[in-house]
XYZ file of C-alpha atoms in Angstrom:
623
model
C -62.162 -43.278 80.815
C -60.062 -40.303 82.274
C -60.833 -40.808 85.850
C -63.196 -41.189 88.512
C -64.458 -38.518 91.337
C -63.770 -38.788 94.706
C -66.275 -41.484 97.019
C -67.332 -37.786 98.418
C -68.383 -35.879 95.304
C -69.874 -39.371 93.862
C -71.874 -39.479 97.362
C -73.295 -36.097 96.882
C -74.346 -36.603 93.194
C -75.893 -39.243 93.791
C -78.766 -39.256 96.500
C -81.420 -41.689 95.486
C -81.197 -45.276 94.012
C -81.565 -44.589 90.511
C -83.542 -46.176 87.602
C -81.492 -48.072 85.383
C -81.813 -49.369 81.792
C -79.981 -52.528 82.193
C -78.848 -52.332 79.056
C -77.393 -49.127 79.043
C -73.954 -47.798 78.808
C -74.038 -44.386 80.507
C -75.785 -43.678 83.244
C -76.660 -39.449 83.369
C -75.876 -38.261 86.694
C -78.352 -35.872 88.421
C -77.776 -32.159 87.552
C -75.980 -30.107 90.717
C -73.595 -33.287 90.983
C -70.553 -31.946 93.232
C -67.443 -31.351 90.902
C -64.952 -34.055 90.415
C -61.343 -34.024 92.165
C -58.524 -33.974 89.845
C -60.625 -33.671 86.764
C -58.002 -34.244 83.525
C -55.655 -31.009 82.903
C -55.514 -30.095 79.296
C -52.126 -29.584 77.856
C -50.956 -25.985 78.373
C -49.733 -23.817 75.450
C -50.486 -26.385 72.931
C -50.468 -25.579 69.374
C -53.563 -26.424 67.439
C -52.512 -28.275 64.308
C -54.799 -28.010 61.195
C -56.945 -31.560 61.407
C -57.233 -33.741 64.073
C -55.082 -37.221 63.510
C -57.731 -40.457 63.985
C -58.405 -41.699 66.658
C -58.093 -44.969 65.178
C -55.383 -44.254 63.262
C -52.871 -46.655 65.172
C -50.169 -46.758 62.540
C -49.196 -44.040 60.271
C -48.435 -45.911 56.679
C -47.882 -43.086 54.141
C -47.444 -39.637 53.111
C -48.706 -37.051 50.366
C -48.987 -33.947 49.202
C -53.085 -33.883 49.692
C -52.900 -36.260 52.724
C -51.776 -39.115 54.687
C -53.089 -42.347 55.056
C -52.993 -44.456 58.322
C -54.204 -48.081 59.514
C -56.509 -48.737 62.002
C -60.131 -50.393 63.358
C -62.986 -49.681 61.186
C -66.102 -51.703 61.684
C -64.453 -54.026 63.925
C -61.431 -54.854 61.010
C -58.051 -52.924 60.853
C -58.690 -50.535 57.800
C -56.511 -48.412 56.277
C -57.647 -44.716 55.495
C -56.181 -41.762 53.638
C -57.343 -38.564 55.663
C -56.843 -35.390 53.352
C -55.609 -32.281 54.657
C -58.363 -29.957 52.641
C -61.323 -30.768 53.916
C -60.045 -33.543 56.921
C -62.787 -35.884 54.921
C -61.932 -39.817 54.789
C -61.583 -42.023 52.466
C -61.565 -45.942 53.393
C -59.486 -48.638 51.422
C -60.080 -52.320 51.268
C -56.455 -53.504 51.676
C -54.340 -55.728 54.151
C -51.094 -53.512 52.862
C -49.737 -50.623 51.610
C -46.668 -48.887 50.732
C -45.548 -45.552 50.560
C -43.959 -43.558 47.556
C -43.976 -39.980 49.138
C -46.685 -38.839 46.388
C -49.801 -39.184 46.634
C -49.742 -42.702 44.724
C -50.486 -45.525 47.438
C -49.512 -49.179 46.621
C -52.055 -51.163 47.912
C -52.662 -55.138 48.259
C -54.292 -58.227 49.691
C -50.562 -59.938 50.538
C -49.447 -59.436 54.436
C -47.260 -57.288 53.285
C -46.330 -55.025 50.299
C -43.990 -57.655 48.554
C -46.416 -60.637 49.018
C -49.160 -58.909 47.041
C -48.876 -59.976 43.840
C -52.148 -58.304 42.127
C -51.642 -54.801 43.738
C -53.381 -51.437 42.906
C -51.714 -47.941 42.567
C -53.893 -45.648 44.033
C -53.636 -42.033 42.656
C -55.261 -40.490 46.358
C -55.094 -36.557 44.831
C -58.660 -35.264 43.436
C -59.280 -37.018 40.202
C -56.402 -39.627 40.248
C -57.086 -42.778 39.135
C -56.437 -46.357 40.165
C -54.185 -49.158 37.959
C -54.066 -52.782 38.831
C -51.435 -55.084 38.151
C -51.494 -58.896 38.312
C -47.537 -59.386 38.668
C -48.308 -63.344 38.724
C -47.867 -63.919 34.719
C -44.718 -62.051 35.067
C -43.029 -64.140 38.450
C -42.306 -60.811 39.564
C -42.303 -59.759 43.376
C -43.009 -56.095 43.934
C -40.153 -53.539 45.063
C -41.434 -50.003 45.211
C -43.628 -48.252 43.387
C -42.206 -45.537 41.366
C -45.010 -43.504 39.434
C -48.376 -43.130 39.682
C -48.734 -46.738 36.631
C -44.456 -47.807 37.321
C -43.399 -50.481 39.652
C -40.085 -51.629 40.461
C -40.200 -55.139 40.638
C -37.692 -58.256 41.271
C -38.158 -60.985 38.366
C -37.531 -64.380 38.927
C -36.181 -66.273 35.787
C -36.437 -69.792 34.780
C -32.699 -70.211 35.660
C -32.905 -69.099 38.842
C -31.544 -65.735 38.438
C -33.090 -62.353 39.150
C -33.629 -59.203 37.637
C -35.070 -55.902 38.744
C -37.571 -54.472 36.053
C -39.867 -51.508 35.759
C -43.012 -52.599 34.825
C -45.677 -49.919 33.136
C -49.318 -50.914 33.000
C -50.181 -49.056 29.640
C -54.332 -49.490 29.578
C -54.289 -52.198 31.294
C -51.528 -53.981 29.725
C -48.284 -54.457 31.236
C -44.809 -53.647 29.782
C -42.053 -54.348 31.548
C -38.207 -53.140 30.972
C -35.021 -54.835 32.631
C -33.104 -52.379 34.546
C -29.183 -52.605 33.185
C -26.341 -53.086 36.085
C -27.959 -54.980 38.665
C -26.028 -58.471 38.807
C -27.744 -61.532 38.464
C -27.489 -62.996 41.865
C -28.749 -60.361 43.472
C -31.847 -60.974 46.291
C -34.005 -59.723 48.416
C -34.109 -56.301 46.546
C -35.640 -53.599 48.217
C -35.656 -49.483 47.666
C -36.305 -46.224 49.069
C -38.939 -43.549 47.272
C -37.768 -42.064 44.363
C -36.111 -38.865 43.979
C -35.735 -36.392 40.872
C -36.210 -39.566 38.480
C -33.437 -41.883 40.823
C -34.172 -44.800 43.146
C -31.703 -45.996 45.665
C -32.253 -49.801 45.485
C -30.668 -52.263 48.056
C -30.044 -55.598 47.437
C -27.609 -59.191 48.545
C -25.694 -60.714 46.451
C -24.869 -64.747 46.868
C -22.053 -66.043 45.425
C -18.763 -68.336 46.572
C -18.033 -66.320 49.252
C -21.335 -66.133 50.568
C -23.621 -63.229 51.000
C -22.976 -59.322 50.394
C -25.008 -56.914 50.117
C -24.910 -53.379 47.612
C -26.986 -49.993 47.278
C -26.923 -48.855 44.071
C -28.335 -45.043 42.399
C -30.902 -46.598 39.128
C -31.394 -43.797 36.563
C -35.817 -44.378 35.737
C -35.258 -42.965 32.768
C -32.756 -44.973 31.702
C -33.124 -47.918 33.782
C -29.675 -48.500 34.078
C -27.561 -48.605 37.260
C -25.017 -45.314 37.522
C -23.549 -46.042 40.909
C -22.884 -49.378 42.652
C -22.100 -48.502 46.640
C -21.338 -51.323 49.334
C -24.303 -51.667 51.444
C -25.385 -53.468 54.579
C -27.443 -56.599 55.584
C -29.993 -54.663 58.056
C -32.160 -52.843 56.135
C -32.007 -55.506 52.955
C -33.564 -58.475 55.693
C -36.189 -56.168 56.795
C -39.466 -57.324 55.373
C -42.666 -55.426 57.022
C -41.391 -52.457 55.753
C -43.025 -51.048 58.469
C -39.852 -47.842 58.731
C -37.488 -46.456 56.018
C -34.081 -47.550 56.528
C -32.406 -46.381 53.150
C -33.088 -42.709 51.235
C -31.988 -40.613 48.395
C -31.515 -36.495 47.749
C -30.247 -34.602 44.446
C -27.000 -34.157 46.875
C -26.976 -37.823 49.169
C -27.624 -40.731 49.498
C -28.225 -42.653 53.160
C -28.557 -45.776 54.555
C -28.523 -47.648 58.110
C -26.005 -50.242 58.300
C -26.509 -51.519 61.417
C -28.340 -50.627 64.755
C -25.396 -47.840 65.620
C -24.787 -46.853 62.066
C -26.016 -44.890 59.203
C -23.943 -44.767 56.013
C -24.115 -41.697 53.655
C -22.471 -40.656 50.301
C -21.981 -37.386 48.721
C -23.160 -38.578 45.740
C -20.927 -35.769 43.399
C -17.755 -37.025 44.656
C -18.289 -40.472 45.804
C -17.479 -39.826 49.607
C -18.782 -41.747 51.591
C -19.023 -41.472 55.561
C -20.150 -43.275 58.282
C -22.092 -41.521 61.544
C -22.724 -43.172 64.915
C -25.852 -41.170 66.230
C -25.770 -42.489 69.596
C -29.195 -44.615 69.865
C -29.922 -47.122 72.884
C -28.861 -50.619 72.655
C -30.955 -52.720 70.353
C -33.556 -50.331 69.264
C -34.168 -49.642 65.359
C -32.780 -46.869 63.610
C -34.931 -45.114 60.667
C -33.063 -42.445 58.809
C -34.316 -39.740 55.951
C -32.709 -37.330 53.770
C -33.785 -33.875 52.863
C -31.236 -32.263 50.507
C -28.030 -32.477 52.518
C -29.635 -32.775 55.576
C -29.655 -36.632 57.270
C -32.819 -37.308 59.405
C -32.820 -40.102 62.097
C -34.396 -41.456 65.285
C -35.299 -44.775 66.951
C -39.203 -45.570 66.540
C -40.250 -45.674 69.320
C -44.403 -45.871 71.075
C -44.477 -42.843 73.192
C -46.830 -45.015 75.852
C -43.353 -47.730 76.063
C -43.341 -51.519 74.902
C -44.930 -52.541 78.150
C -42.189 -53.738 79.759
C -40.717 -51.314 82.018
C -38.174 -50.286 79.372
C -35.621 -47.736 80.934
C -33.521 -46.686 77.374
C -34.003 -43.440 76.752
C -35.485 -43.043 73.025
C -33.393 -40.738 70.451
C -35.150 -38.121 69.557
C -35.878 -37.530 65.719
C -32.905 -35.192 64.644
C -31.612 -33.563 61.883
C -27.866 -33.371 60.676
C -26.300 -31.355 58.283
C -23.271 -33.646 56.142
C -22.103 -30.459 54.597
C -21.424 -28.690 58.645
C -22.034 -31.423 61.072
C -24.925 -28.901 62.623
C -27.581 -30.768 64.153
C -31.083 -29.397 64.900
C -33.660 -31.488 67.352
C -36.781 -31.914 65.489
C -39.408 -33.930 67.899
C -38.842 -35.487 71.544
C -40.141 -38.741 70.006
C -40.903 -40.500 66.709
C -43.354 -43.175 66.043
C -42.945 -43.206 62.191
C -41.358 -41.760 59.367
C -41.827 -41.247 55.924
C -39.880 -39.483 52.742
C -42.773 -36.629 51.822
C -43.238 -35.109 49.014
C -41.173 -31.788 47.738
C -38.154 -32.773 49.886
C -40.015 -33.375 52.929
C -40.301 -35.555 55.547
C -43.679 -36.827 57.675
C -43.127 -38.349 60.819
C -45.890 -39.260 63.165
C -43.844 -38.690 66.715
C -44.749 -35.691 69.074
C -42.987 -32.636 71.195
C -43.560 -31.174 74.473
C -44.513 -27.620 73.114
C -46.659 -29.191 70.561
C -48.021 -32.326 72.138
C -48.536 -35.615 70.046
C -49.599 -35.589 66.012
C -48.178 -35.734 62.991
C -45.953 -33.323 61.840
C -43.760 -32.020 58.507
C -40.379 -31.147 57.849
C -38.850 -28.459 55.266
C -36.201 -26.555 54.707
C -37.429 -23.570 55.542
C -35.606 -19.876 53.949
C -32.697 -20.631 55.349
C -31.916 -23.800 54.492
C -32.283 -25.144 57.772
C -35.020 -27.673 59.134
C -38.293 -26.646 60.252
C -41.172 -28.423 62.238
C -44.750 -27.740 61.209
C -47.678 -29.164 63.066
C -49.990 -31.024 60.238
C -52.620 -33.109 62.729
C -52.968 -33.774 66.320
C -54.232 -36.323 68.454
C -54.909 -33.901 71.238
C -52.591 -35.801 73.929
C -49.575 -34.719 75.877
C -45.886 -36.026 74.952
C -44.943 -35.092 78.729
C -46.637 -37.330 81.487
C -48.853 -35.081 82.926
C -50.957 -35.942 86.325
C -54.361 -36.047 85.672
C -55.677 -36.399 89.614
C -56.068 -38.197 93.141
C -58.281 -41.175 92.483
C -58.902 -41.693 95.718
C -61.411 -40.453 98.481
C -59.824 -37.543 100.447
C -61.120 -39.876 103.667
C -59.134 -42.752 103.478
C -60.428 -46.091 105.332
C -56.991 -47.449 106.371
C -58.826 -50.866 106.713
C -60.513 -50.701 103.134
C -58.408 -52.906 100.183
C -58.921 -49.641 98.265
C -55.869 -48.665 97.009
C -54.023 -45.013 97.397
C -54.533 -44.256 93.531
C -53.169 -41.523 91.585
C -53.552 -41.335 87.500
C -51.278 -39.962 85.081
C -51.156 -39.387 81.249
C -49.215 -42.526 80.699
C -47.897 -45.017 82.616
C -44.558 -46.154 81.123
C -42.747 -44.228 83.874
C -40.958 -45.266 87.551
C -42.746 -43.240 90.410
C -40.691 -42.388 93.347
C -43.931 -41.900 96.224
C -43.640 -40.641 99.708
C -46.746 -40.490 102.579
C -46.172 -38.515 105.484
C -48.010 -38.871 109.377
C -48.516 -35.437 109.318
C -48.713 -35.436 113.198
C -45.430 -37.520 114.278
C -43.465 -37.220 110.830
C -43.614 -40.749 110.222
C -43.078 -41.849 106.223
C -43.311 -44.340 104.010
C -41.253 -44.048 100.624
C -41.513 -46.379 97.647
C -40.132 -46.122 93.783
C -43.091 -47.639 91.700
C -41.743 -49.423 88.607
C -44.900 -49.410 86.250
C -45.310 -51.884 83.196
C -47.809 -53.711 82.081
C -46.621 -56.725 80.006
C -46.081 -60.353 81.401
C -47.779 -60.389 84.834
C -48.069 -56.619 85.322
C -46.684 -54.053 87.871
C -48.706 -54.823 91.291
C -48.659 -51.022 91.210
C -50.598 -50.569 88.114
C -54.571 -50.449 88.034
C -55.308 -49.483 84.707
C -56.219 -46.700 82.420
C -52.785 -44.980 83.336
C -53.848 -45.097 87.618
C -50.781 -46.592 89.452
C -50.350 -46.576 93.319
C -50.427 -48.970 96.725
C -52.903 -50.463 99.128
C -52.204 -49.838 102.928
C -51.669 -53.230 103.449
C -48.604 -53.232 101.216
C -47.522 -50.171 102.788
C -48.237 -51.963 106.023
C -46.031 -54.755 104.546
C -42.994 -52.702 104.557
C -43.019 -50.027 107.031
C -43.684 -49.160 110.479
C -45.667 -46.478 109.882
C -48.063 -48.478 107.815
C -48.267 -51.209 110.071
C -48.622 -49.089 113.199
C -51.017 -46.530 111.315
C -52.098 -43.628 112.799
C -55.652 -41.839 111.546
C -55.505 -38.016 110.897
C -53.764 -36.091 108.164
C -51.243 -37.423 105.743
C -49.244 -35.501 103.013
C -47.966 -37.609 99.565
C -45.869 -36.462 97.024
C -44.532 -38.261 93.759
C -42.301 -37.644 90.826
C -42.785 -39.600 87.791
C -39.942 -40.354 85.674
C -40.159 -41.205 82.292
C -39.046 -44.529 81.645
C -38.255 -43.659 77.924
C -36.819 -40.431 78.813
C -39.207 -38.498 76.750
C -40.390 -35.084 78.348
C -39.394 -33.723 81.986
C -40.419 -35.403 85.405
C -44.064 -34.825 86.823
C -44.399 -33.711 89.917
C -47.676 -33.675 92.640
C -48.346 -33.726 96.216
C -51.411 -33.383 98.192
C -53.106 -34.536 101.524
C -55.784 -37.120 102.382
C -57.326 -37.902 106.518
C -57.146 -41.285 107.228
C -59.704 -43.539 109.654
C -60.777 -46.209 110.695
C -63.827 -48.649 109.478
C -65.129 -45.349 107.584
C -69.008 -45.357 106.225
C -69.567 -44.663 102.361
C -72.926 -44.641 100.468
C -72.146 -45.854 97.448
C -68.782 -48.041 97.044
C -70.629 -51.981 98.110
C -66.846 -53.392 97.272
C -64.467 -50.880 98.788
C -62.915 -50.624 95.758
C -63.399 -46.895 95.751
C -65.604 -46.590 92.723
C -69.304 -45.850 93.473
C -71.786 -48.627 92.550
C -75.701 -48.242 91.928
C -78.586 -50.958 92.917
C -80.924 -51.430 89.950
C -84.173 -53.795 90.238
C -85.724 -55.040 86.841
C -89.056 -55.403 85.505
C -89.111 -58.876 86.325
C -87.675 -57.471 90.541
C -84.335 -58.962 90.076
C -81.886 -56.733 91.897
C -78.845 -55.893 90.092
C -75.329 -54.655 91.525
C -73.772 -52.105 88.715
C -70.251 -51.005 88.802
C -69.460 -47.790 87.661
C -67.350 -44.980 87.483
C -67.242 -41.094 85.978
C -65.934 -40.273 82.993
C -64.385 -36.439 82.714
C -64.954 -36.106 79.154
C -68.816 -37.144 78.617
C -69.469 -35.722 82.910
C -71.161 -39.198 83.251
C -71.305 -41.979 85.077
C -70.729 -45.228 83.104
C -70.902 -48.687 83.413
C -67.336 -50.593 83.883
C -68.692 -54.120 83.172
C -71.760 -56.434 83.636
C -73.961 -56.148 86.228
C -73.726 -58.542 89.318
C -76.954 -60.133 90.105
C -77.693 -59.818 93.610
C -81.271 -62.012 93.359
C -84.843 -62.115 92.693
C -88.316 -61.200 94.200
C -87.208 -57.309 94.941
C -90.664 -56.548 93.577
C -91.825 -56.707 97.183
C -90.234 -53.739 98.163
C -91.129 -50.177 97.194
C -88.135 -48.084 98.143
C -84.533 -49.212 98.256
C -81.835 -46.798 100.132
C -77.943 -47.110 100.402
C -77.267 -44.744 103.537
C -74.114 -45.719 104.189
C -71.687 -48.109 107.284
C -74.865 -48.721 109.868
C -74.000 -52.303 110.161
C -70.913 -54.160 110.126
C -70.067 -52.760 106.888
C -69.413 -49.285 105.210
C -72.023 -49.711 102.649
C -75.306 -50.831 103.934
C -78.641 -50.378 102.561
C -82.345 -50.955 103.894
C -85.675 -51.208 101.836
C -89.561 -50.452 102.585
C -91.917 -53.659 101.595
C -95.397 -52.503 101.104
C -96.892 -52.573 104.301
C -94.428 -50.132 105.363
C -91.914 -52.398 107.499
C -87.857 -51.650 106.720
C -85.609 -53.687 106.473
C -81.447 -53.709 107.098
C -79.428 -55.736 104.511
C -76.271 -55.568 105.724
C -73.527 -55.491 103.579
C -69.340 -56.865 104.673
C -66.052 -57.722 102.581
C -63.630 -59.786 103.490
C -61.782 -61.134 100.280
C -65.630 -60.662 98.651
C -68.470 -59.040 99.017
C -71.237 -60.184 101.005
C -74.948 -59.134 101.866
C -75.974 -61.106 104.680
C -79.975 -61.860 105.325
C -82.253 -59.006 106.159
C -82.872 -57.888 109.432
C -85.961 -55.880 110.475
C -85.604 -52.502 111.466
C -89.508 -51.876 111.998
C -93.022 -51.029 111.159
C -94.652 -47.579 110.017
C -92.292 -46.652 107.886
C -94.999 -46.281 105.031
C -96.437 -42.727 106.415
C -93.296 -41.076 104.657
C -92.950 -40.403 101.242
C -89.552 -39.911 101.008
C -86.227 -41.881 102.400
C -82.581 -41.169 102.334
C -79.542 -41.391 103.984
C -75.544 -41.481 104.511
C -75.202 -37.959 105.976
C -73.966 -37.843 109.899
C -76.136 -35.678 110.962
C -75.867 -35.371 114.572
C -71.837 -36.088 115.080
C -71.778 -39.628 116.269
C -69.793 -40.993 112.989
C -72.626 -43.156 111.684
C -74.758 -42.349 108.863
C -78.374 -41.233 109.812
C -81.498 -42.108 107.809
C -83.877 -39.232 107.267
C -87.410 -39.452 106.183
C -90.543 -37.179 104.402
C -93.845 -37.340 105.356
């Protein structure tokens, strides 16, 4: 839900207790409902991108040259799909993993991850391909990468304990395997990037009296022998959810990250081998990429934060050359990337111009990196304020908060409220998270702000509060340093003990009365959702009680009683009735009170408008 209307606009779309389906989801406002306050703002200047990325598409696992395939719910069970770039159709694959190769080939299996699966399918995703299956479980073999569209790499346990890296070749359905020369027999944990021009850069430790070391070595496919042995590092070799890729290889390079402030690379025609610190925040992952002679690199980060009020700026993805030392920003922010095919790269991550997707990167004619929207998910990288969720007539006594929503909420929001009359002001910096206990500041679906009695809690001017005109203003810094500051201000009148027709808990949401067949009177709780210009249900209706069948009009008019919501009803002899309804920490509807007789000669009832000036709702009746 993108946000609600203002108690006012709600008030005037709503006139009459509707008829409600229980069961329902939406409820269809009338037509001529007033237009909502700070209705979302679409992002400005962005580029449409080819197909639209799923919406349930929560990781990005692979790349082709036809499509990509992602990971996400489908029929209530996380899925993964390949979406393909012709014709945006969808194709759904029973798997619990899959691995990349930066073709269209997919390695799929049932194992948690890609080296558990031990009977695993190559999946040939262009039009036509094919799929092979291999049962790796006859051959004690533990799967490393796949390589071609029927070639695995794959680590070989032998009887002795050793270990070798084959290639194994499913040849109609019958598997060949060939030992791949150079790789030393106490090698472990092997692990490589996608091949490149018929190389793989494998990684691998090695155990032996002086305990454990680790090596990246260049395997010739062809020849399956090893033609360069390089030292490696022990951080990508441990990883095991292979969820980012940590090692590559180019006709020109090869790359690797070493450690969380390191990525190695070698020239591989002379053997030169350098090390670059790109200047990442403390403890976050580094995944690196190579396109020719140009080193790719970023932290993976989740553009919405980890929840936890993270302040670290992310690095954004970026491109080096190792033959100039030029480097050329390619997003704000990446989520994932993978090796593509032709020399490419995919990487699901976003920019400001171009807002949040999936995008590719070539060389373009000048040898230099270029950024090419391929699908978007139709959502700002910059936190962008989407509108006031709050009445512009603010009840100073109501345990509504001051509410304000925004794009995302993984920011720190520095607020001010000014007494427009004597000056007085209230400033606060908002720190916004949502793991552990949760920001007290945080409501949900990206609102954030402050009840008046917390302002009252630390201020003067909150706890001495006059009514009339107040100006706020807030900038919202992003905690992960991704896009520029957001920036609003506005103005809301405050008063005292203030009527409202539709809000029963003051929680400045509007909420309907709905009686069953059976006359059981039902509270719902809704709010308006910008995108589908209803009103919708928030969660289950409250049951207020039975018999209701003896009335035959019920009317919310607004604050004639104790309370700011009140409504009466008409039984069928015409007498009304007051119900009455207060909050204190809850809620309550106290016993009906009678109001008086004759009230069945009109037709028609409504209320909440102050018609003659005396700040109380009036009632008004048709005859």
């Amino acid at each position: 839900m993108s946000g609600f209307a203002t108690r006012r606009g709600v008030s005037a779309a709503i006139t009459t207790v509707l008829a409600v389906t229980l069961g329902a989801g939406v409820l269809t406002a009338p037509a001529g409902a007033a237009p909502l306050t700070g209705a979302a703002v679409a992002e400005a200047g962005a580029q449409a991108a080819p197909l639209a990325y799923p919406a349930n598409g929560l990781w990005f696992s692979a790349s082709g040259k036809t499509g990509f395939l992602t990971r996400g719910p489908v029929n209530g069970t996380y899925q993964f799909q390949w979406n393909r770039y012709a014709d945006g159709s969808v194709t759904t694959i029973d798997a619990v993993s899959a691995d990349s190769t930066g073709t269209d080939v997919i390695m799929t299996g049932k194992g948690q991850y890609p080296r558990t699966s031990l009977v695993l399918q190559l999946r040939d995703m262009a039009p036509g391909g094919g799929t092979v299956t291999m049962d790796l479980r006859p051959l004690n073999a533990t799967y490393v990468k796949a390589v071609s569209r029927d070639t695995i790499l794959a680590e070989v346990k032998k009887a002795d304990g050793s270990v070798e890296l084959h290639l194994v070749t499913s040849t109609g359905g019958t598997l060949t395997q060939r030992k791949v020369e150079g790789v030393p027999a106490d090698a472990h944990r092997i692990s490589a990037a996608p091949a490149r021009d018929g190389s793989a850069l494998v990684t691998f430790g090695l155990t032996g009296t002086s305990g454990s070391r680790y090596r990246a070595a260049v395997v010739d496919l062809a020849a399956a022998k090893v033609v360069s042995t390089h030292d490696g590092s022990p951080f990508f070799v441990n990883r095991y959810d292979d969820q980012h890729e940590y090692s590559a290889i180019s006709a020109t390079h090869l790359a690797w990250v070493s450690s969380e402030k390191e990525i190695v690379t070698v020239d591989r025609a002379t053997g030169v081998r350098s090390s670059f610190d790109p200047q990442g925040a403390e403890g976050m992952y580094l995944a690196t990429g190579l396109m020719g002679s140009w080193l790719t690199y970023g932290n993976p980060a989740h553009l919405e934060g980890d929840g936890f009020g993270e302040t670290n700026p992310v690095l954004p993805y970026t491109a080096k050359s190792l033959t100039t030392g030029e480097t050329v920003k390619l997003l704000d922010y990446v989520a994932t990337a993978w090796t593509g095919p032709d020399g490419t790269m995919l990487v699901r991550g976003g920019t400001v111009e171009h807002g949040d997707g999936l995008f590719r990167i070539s060389l373009g004619a000048d040898g230099r990196p270029a950024v090419e929207p391929v699908a978007s998910t139709g959502k700002p990288v910059q936190i962008r304020y989407l509108g006031q969720r709050f009445p512009d007539r603010f009840d100073l006594t109501s345990p509504a908060p001051l509410k304000w929503e925004l794009s995302r909420s993984n920011a720190d929001v520095d607020v001010r409220i000014t007494h427009r009359a004597t000056g007085k002001s209230f400033s606060k910096t908002l720190n916004l998270y949502t793991e552990s206990a949760g920001s007290p500041h945080l409501f949900g679906d990206s609102t954030f702000g402050l009840t008046w009695s917390q302002i009252a809690a630390e201020s003067p001017m909150g706890k001495d509060a006059e009514t009339g005109v107040y100006d706020w203003s807030f900038t919202a810094r992003p905690q992960n340093g991704v896009g520029p500051d957001a920036k609003a201000s506005g103005t809301f009148t405050a008063g005292r003990h203030l009527s409202t027709q539709h809000d029963l808990d003051q929680d400045a949401e509007p909420d309907l009365l709905a009686r069953d067949a059976a006359g059981v009177l039902w509270w719902v709780h809704t709010g308006y959702d910008d995108a589908k210009k209803t009103l919708v249900r928030d969660y289950s209706p409250t049951k207020i009680g039975p018999s209701w069948q003896i009335y035959d009009r019920i009317e919310t008019i607004g604050g004639i009683g104790g309370g700011p919501t009140d409504f009466v009803a008409r039984d069928r002899s015409g007498v009304l009735w007051l119900y009455d309804v207060t909050r204190t920490y809850k809620t309550r509807i106290s016993a009906r009170k009678q109001v008086g007789g004759g009230w069945n000669t009109y037709t028609q009832l409504t209320g909440g408008g102050d018609l003659d000036g005396d700040g109380r709702p009036d009632l008004v009746a048709v005859d």
